[in-house]
Coordinates of C-alpha atoms in Angstrom, one line a residue:
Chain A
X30 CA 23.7 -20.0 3.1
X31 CA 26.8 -18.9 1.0
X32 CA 25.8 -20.7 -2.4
X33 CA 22.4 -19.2 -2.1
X34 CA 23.7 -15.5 -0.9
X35 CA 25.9 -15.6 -4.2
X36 CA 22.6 -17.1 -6.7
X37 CA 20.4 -14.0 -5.3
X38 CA 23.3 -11.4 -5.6
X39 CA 24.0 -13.0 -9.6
X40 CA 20.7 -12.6 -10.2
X41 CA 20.1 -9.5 -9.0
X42 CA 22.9 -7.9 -10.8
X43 CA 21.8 -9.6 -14.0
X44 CA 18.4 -7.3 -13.2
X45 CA 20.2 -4.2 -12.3
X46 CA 21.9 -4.3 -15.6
X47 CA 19.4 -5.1 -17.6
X48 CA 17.6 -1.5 -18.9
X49 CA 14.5 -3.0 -20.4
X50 CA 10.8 -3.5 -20.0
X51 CA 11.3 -7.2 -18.7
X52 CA 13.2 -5.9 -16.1
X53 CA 10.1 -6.6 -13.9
X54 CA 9.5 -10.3 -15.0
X55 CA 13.1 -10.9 -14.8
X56 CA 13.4 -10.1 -10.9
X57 CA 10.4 -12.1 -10.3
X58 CA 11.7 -14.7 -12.1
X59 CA 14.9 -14.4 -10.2
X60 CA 12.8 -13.8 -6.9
X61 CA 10.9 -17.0 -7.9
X62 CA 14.2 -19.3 -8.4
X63 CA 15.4 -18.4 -5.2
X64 CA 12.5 -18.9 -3.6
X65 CA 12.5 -22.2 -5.3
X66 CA 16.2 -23.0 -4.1
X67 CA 14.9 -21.9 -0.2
X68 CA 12.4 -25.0 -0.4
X69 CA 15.4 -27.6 -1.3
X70 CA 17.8 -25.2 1.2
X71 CA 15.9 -23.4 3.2
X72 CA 18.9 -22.5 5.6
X73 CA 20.0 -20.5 2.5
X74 CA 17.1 -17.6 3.8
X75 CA 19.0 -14.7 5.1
X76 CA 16.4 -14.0 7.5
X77 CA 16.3 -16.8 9.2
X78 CA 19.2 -15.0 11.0
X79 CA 17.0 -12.4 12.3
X80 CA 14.7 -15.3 13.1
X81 CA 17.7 -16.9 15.5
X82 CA 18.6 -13.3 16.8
X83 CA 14.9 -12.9 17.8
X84 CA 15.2 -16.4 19.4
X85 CA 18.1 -15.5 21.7
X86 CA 15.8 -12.0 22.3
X87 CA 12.8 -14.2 23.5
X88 CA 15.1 -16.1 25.7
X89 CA 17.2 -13.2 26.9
X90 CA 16.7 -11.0 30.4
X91 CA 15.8 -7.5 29.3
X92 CA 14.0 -4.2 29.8
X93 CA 14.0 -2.5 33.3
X94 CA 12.3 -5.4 35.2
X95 CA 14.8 -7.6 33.6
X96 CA 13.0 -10.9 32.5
X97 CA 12.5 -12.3 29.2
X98 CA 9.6 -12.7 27.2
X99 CA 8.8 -16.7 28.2
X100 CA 6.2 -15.3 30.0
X101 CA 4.4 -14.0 26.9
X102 CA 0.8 -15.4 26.2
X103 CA 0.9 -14.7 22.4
X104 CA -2.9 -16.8 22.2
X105 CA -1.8 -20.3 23.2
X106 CA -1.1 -19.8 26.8
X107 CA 2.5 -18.3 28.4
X108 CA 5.0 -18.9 26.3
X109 CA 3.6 -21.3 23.4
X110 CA 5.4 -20.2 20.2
X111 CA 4.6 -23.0 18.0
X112 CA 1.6 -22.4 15.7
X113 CA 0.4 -19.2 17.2
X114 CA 1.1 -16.9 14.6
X115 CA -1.2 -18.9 12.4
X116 CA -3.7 -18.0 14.9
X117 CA -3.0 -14.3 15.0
X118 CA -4.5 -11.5 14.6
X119 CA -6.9 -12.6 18.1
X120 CA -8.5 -11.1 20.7
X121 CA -6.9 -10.4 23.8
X122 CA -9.6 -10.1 27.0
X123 CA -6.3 -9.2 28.9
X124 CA -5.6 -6.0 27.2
X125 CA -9.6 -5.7 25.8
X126 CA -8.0 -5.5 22.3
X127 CA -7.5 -7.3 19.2
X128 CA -4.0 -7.8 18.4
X129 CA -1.3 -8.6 15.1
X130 CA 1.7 -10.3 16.6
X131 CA 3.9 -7.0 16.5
X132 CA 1.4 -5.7 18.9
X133 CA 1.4 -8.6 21.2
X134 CA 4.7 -8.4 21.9
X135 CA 4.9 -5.2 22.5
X136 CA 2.5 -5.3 24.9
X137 CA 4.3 -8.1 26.6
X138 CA 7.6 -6.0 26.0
X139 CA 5.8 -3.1 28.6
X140 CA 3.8 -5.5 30.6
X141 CA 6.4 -7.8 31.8
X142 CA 9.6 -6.7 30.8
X143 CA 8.6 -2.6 31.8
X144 CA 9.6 -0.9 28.7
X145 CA 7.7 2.3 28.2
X146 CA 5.1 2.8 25.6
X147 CA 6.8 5.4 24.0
X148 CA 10.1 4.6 24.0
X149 CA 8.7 1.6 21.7
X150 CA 7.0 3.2 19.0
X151 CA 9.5 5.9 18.8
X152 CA 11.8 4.3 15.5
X153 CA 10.1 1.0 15.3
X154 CA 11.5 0.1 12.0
X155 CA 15.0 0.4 10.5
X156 CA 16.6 2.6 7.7
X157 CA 17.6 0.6 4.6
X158 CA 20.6 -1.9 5.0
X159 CA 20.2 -1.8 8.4
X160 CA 18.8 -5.3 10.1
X161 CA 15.4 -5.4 11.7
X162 CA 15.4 -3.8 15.1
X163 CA 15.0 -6.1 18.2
X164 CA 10.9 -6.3 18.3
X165 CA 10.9 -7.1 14.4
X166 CA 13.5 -10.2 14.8
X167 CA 11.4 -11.8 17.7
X168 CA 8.4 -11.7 15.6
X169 CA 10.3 -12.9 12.9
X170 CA 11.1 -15.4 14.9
X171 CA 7.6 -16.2 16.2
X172 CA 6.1 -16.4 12.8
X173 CA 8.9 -18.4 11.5
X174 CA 7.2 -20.9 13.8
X175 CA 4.0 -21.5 11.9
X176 CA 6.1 -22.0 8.8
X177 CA 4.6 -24.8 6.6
X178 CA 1.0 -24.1 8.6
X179 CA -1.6 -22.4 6.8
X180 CA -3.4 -19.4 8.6
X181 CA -6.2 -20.2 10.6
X182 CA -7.3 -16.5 12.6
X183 CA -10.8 -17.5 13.1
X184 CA -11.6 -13.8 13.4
X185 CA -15.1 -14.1 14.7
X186 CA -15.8 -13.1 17.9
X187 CA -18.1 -10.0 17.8
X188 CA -14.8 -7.8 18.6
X189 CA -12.5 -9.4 15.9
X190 CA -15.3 -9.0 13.8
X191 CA -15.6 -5.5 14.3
X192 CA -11.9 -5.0 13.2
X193 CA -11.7 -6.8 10.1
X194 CA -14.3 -4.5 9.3
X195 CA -12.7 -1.7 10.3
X196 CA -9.8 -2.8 8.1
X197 CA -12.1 -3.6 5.2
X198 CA -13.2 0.3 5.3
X199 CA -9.8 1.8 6.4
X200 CA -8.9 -0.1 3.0
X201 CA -11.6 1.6 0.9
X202 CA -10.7 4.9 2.6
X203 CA -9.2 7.6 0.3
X204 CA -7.5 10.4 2.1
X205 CA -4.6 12.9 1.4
X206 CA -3.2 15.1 -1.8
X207 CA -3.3 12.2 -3.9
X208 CA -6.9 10.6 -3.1
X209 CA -5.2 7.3 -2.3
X210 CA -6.5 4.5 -0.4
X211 CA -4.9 1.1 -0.4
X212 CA -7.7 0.2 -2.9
X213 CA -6.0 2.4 -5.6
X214 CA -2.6 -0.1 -6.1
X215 CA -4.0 -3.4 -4.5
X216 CA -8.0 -4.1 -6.0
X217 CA -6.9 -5.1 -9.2
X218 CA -5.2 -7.8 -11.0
X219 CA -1.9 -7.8 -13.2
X220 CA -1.0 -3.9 -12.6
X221 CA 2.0 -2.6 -11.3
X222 CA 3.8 0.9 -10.3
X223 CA 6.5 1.7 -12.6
X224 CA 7.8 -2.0 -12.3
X225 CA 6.7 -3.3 -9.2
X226 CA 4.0 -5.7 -9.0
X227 CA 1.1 -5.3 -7.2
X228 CA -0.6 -8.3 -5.7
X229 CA -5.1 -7.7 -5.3
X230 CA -5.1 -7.8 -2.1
X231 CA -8.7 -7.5 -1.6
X232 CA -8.7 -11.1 -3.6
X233 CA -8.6 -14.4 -1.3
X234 CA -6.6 -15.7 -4.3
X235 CA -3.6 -12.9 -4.4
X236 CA -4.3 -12.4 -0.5
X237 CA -3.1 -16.2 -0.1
X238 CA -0.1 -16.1 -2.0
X239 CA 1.9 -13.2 -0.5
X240 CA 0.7 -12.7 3.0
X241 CA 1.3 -15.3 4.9
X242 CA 5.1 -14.7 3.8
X243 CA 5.5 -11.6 5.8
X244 CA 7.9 -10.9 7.8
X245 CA 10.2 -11.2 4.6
X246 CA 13.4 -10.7 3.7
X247 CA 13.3 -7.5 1.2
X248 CA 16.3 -8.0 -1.0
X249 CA 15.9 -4.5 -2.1
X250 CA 16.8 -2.9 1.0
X251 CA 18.9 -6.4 2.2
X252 CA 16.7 -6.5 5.6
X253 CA 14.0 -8.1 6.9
X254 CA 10.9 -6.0 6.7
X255 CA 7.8 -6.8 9.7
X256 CA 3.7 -6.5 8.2
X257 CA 3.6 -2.9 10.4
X258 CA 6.4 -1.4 8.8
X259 CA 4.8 -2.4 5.2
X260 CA 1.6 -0.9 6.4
X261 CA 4.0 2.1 7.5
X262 CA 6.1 2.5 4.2
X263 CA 2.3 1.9 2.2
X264 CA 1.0 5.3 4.0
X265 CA 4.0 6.9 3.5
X266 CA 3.8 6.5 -0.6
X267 CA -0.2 7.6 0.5
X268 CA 1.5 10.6 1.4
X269 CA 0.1 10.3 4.9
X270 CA 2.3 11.0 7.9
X271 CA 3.9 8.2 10.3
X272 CA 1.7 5.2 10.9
X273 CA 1.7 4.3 14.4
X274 CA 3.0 0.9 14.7
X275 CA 0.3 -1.0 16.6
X276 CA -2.0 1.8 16.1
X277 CA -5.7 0.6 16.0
X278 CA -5.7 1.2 12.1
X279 CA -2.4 -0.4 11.4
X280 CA -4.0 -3.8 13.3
X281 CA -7.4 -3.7 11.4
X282 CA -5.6 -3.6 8.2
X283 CA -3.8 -6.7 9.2
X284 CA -6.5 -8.8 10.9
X285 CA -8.5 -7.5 6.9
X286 CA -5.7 -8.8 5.0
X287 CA -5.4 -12.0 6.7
X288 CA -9.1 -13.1 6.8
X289 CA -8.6 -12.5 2.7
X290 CA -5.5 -15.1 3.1
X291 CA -7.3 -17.5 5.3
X292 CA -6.6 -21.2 4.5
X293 CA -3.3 -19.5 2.8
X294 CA 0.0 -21.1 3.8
X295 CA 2.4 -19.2 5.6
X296 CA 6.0 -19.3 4.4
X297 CA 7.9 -16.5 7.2
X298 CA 10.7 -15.1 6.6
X299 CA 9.4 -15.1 3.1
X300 CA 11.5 -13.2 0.3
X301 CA 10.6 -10.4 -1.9
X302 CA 11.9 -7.7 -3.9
Chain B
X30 CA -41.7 -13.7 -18.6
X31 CA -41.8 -13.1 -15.1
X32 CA -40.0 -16.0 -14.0
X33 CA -37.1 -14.8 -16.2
X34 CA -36.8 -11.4 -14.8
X35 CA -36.6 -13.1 -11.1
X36 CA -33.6 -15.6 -12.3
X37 CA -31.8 -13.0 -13.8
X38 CA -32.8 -11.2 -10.8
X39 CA -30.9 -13.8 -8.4
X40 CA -27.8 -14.9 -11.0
X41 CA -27.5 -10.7 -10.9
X42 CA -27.2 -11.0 -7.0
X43 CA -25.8 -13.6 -6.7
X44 CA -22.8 -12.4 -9.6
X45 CA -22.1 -9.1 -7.2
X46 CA -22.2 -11.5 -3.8
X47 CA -19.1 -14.1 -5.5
X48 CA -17.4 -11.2 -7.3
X49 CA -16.3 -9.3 -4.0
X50 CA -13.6 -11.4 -1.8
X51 CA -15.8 -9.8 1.1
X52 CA -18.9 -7.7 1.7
X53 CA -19.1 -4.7 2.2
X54 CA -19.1 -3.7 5.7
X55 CA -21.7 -1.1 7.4
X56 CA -19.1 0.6 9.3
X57 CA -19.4 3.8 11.4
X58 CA -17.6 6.2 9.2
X59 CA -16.8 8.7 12.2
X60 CA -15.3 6.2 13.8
X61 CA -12.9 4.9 11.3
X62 CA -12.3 8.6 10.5
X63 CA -11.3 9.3 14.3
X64 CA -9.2 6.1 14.0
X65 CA -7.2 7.4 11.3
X66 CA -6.4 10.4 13.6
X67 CA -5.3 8.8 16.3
X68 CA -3.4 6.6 14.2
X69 CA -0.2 9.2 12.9
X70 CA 0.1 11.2 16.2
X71 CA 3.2 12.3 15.1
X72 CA 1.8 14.2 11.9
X73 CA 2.5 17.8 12.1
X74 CA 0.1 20.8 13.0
X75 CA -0.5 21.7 9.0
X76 CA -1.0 18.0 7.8
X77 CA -4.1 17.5 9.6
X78 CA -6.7 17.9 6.5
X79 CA -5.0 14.8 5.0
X80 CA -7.0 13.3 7.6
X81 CA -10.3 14.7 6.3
X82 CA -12.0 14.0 3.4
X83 CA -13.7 15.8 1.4
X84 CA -17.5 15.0 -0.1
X85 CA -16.1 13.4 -2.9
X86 CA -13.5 11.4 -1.2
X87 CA -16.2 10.1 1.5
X88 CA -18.6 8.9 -1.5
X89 CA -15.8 7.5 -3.7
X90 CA -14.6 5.4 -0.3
X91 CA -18.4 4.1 0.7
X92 CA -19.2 3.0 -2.8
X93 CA -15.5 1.2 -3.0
X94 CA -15.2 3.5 -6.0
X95 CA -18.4 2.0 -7.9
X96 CA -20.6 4.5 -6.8
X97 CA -24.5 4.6 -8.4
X98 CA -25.2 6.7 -11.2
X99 CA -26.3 9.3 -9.2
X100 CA -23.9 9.9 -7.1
X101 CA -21.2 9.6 -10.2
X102 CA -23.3 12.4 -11.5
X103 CA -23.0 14.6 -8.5
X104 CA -19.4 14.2 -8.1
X105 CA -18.7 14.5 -11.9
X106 CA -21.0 18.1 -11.6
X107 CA -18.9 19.1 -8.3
X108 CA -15.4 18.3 -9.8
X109 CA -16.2 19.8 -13.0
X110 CA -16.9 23.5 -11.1
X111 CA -13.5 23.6 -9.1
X112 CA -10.7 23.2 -12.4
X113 CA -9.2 26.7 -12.5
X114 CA -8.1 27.6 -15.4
X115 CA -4.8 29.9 -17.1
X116 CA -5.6 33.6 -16.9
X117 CA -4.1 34.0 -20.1
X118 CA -6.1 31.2 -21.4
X119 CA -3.0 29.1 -23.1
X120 CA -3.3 25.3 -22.0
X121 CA -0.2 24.5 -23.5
X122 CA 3.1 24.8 -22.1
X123 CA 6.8 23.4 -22.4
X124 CA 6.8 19.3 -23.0
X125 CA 10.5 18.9 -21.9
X126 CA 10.0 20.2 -18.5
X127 CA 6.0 17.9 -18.5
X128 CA 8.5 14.8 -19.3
X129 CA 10.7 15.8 -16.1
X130 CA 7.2 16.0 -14.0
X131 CA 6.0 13.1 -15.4
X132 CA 9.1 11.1 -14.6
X133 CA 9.1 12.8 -11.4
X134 CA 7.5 11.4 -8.0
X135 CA 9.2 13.6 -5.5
X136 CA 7.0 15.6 -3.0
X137 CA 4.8 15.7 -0.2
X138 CA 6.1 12.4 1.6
X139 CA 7.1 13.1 4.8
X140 CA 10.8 12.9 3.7
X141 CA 10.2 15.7 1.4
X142 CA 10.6 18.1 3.9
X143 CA 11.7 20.9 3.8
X144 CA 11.1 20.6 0.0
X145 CA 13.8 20.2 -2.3
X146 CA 12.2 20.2 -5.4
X147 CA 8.7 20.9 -7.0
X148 CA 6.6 18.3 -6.7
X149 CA 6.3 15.6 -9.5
X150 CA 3.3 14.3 -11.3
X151 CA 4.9 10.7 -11.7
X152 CA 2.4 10.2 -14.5
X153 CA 5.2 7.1 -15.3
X154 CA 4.4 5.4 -12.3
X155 CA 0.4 4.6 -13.5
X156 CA 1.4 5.3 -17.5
X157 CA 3.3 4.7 -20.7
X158 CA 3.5 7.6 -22.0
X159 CA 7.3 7.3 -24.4
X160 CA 8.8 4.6 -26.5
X161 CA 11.9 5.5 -25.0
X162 CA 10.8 5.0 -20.7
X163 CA 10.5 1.3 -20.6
X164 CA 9.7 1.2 -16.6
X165 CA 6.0 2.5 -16.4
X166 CA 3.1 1.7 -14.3
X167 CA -0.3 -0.1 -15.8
X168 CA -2.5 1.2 -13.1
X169 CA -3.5 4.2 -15.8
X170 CA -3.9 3.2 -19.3
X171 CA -1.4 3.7 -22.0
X172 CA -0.9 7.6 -23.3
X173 CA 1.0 6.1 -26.0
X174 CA 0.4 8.5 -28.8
X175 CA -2.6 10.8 -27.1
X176 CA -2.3 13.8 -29.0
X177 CA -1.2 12.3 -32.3
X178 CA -4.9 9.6 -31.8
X179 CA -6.9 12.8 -31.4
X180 CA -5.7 15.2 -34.0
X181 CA -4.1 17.5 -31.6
X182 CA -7.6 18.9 -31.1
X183 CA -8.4 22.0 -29.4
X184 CA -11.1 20.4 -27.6
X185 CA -8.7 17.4 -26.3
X186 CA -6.3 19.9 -25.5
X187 CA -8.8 21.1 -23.2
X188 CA -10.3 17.6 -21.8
X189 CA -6.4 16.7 -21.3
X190 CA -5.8 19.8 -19.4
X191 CA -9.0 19.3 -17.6
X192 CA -8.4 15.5 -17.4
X193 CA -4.7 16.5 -15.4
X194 CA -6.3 19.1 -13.1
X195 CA -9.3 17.0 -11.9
X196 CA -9.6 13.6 -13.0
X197 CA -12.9 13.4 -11.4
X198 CA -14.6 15.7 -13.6
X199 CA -14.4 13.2 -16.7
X200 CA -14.6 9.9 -14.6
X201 CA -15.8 10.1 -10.8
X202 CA -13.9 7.8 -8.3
X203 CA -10.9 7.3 -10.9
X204 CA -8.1 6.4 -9.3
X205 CA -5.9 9.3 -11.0
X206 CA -5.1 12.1 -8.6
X207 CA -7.1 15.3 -8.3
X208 CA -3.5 17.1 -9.4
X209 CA -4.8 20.8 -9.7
X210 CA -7.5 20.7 -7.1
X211 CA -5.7 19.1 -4.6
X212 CA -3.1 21.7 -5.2
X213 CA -0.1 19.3 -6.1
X214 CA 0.4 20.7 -9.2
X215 CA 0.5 24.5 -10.3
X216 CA -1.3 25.8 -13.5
X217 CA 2.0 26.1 -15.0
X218 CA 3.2 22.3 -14.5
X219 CA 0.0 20.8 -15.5
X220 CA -0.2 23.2 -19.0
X221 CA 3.9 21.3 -19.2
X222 CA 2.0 18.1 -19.1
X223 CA -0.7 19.0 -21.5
X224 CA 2.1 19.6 -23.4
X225 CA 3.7 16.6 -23.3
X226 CA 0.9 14.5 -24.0
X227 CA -0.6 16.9 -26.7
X228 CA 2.1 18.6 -28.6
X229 CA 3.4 17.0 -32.0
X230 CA 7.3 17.5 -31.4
X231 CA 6.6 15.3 -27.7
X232 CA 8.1 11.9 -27.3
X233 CA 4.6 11.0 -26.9
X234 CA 3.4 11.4 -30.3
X235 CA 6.4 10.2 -32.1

């Protein structure tokens, strides 16, 4: 944990300091060997703390009815955690809804343990530095259990069909003062903004490589940062107002991104810039 | 002869059907567009045309920004009629204040209210446009040079102003911003960046 908390911060630095083009290849590269190390260590993965912290949050008695969330069916029957993110985004016939794993357990968070709707989506995600907020570390948790599995949504019932669909278009869609849709920094190869890379997401290849490592560990903002809240900070760059987390477009965009990664492995809490 | 044309036919087909990870969907564009609504509830009263989109928008978003020639003529014809240009007529303005737009990318997030500064064009985050600004975007292509390439021309002058105000005019679907019509930048920023890219004392050229 130490050793690799000190390799990240080294390299990092070296990055900071150094004012040139390569700047961007040099923090991949450092990304890359520290990615590398979390394969021989993977304990040294800082957010594999907000993976334990959600794993105490599953376990623990909470919300007004006061029960934790073993009761949660996340696709594999109450209380399976094993594998079922690799199996997510589904369709739910309880709730008549196709669902990301964010948005199953909040639905489990008002269903069983009472907490209002509202009150949920009210500062879902955290400012920078600050750790992941309660919801965020219990799916961290949950897809840190299909780590090593490769994704596997089958996404074809007629209503999961429909979404990814939906997401498809929502992708394509260009809205706002700057005529952005996603389409305008993800449907190519090789480009980046400023110095950040951006992976072609519409691609099964690129898809594969970096979805299935989300949640991830940001080393930017030193948290752990959940799919929603990248589909969140993505619209805000759009210059669109404040995605919804869970909101019916935030979900299609998901269940679209991960048919493109199907068969892709997932690696969560991944690491990135 | 006819054999031929039917091959190429199906390898032409078949080429489109492998080059897109997935097909394009026939989705209910209503819907989608009543989904994005309900998605941000939280937007306020006076950001609800970010919702909409306009003709051009809709087209560009349906064709996945490939749209057929005749539509890419229609929206180059429609773009072309809404760039206003300077009463007085002069395209070119001050390049040291175009290099602080360019470089800029402040404005109209929804932590940029209430406004503290103008809005930016952050031409730098799709562009190179200096020797000196090493951390530029590739999304754009290089403006390495642009006025020195072209002579300083009058008439590039004018395509470059008309290039910044509506990108659409000269390319339909490109991914640039439509900076003037949108109404992101003022007349006065975007005869700044003209300058920037077109004047031969600019970083740009040198």
């Amino acid at each position: 944990m130490n050793k690799g908390l000190i390799i990240l911060a080294a390299c990092c630095a070296a990055v900071a300091a150094a004012p040139f083009a390569l700047a961007q290849d040099e923090t991949e590269k450092g990304v890359e060997k520290y990615r590398q190390m979390l394969k021989e260590d993977p304990w040294s993965n800082p957010g594999l703390l907000d993976a334990d912290r959600g794993e105490g949050l599953w376990k623990t008695a909470a919300g007004p009815n006061k029960v934790s969330l073993e009761k949660c069916d996340l696709g594999k029957g109450a209380g399976v955690v094993d594998g079922v993110f690799a199996e997510l985004p589904r369709y739910f016939a309880d709730a008549s809804k196709v669902m990301d794993l964010e948005t199953r357990l909040m639905w489990c968070m008002e269903k069983l343990q009472g907490w209002k709707h509202a009150d949920l989506v009210k500062k879902p995600y955290p400012a920078g530095g600050q750790p992941v907020k309660d919801l965020g570390a219990i799916a961290t948790y949950v897809a840190s259990k299909s780590s090593g599995m490769k994704y596997a949504a089958k996404l074809d019932k007629p209503e999961e069909k429909a979404v990814v669909d939906a997401g498809h278009a929502i992708f394509f869609r260009r809205q706002g003062p700057h005529d952005f849709s996603c389409a305008t920094c993800h449907n190519d190869s090789g480009k980046r903004i400023r110095l950040q890379g951006l992976p072609y997401l519409a691609d099964p290849k690129e898809a594969k490589q970096v979805i299935g490592q989300w949640p991830a560990y940001r080393v930017s903002t030193t948290q752990v940062m959940t799919m929603q809240h990248r589909m969140y900070d993505c619209y805000w760059q759009m210059r669109m107002p404040e995605l919804e987390m869970g909101s019916d477009v935030s979900v299609a965009l998901i269940a679209y991104l991960t048919k493109s990664a199907e068969g892709g492995e997932i690696a969560a809490p991944g690491l990135k810039r | 002869m006819k054999k031929t044309a039917i091959a190429i036919a199906a390898v032409l087909i078949a080429g489109t059907a492998g080059s897109s990870a997935q097909q394009k969907p026939a989705v209910d564009t209503a819907k989608i567009g009543a989904a994005i609504v309900a998605a941000f509830p939280t937007a306020p009263a006076d950001w609800k045309s970010r919702f909409e989109q306009d003709e051009t928008m809709k087209e560009c978003s349906i064709h996945e920004n490939s749209p057929p020639k005749a539509v890419a003529d229609a929206i180059q014809k429609r773009e072309k009629a809404r760039i206003e240009y300077p009463a007085d007529g002069k395209l070119v303005g001050d390049w040291k204040a175009g290099e602080r737009l360019a470089q800029s990318g402040y404005g109209l997030r929804f932590t940029d209210y209430p406004a503290r500064n103008p809005n930016g064009g952050n031409c730098y985050a799709c562009h190179q446009l200096t020797k000196a600004e090493v951390s530029y975007g590739t999304i754009g292509p290089t403006l390495l040079n642009y006025g020195k390439i072209r002579n300083f021309s009058e008439a590039d002058t004018k395509a470059a102003y008309e290039k910044i105000y509506n990108a659409q005019a000269a390319y339909p679907c490109s991914n640039m911003p439509r900076f003037g019509t949108n109404k992101v930048l003022t007349i006065d920023q975007i005869k700044n960046l003209v300058a920037l890219i077109m004047s031969p004392d600019s970083p740009v050229n040198k």
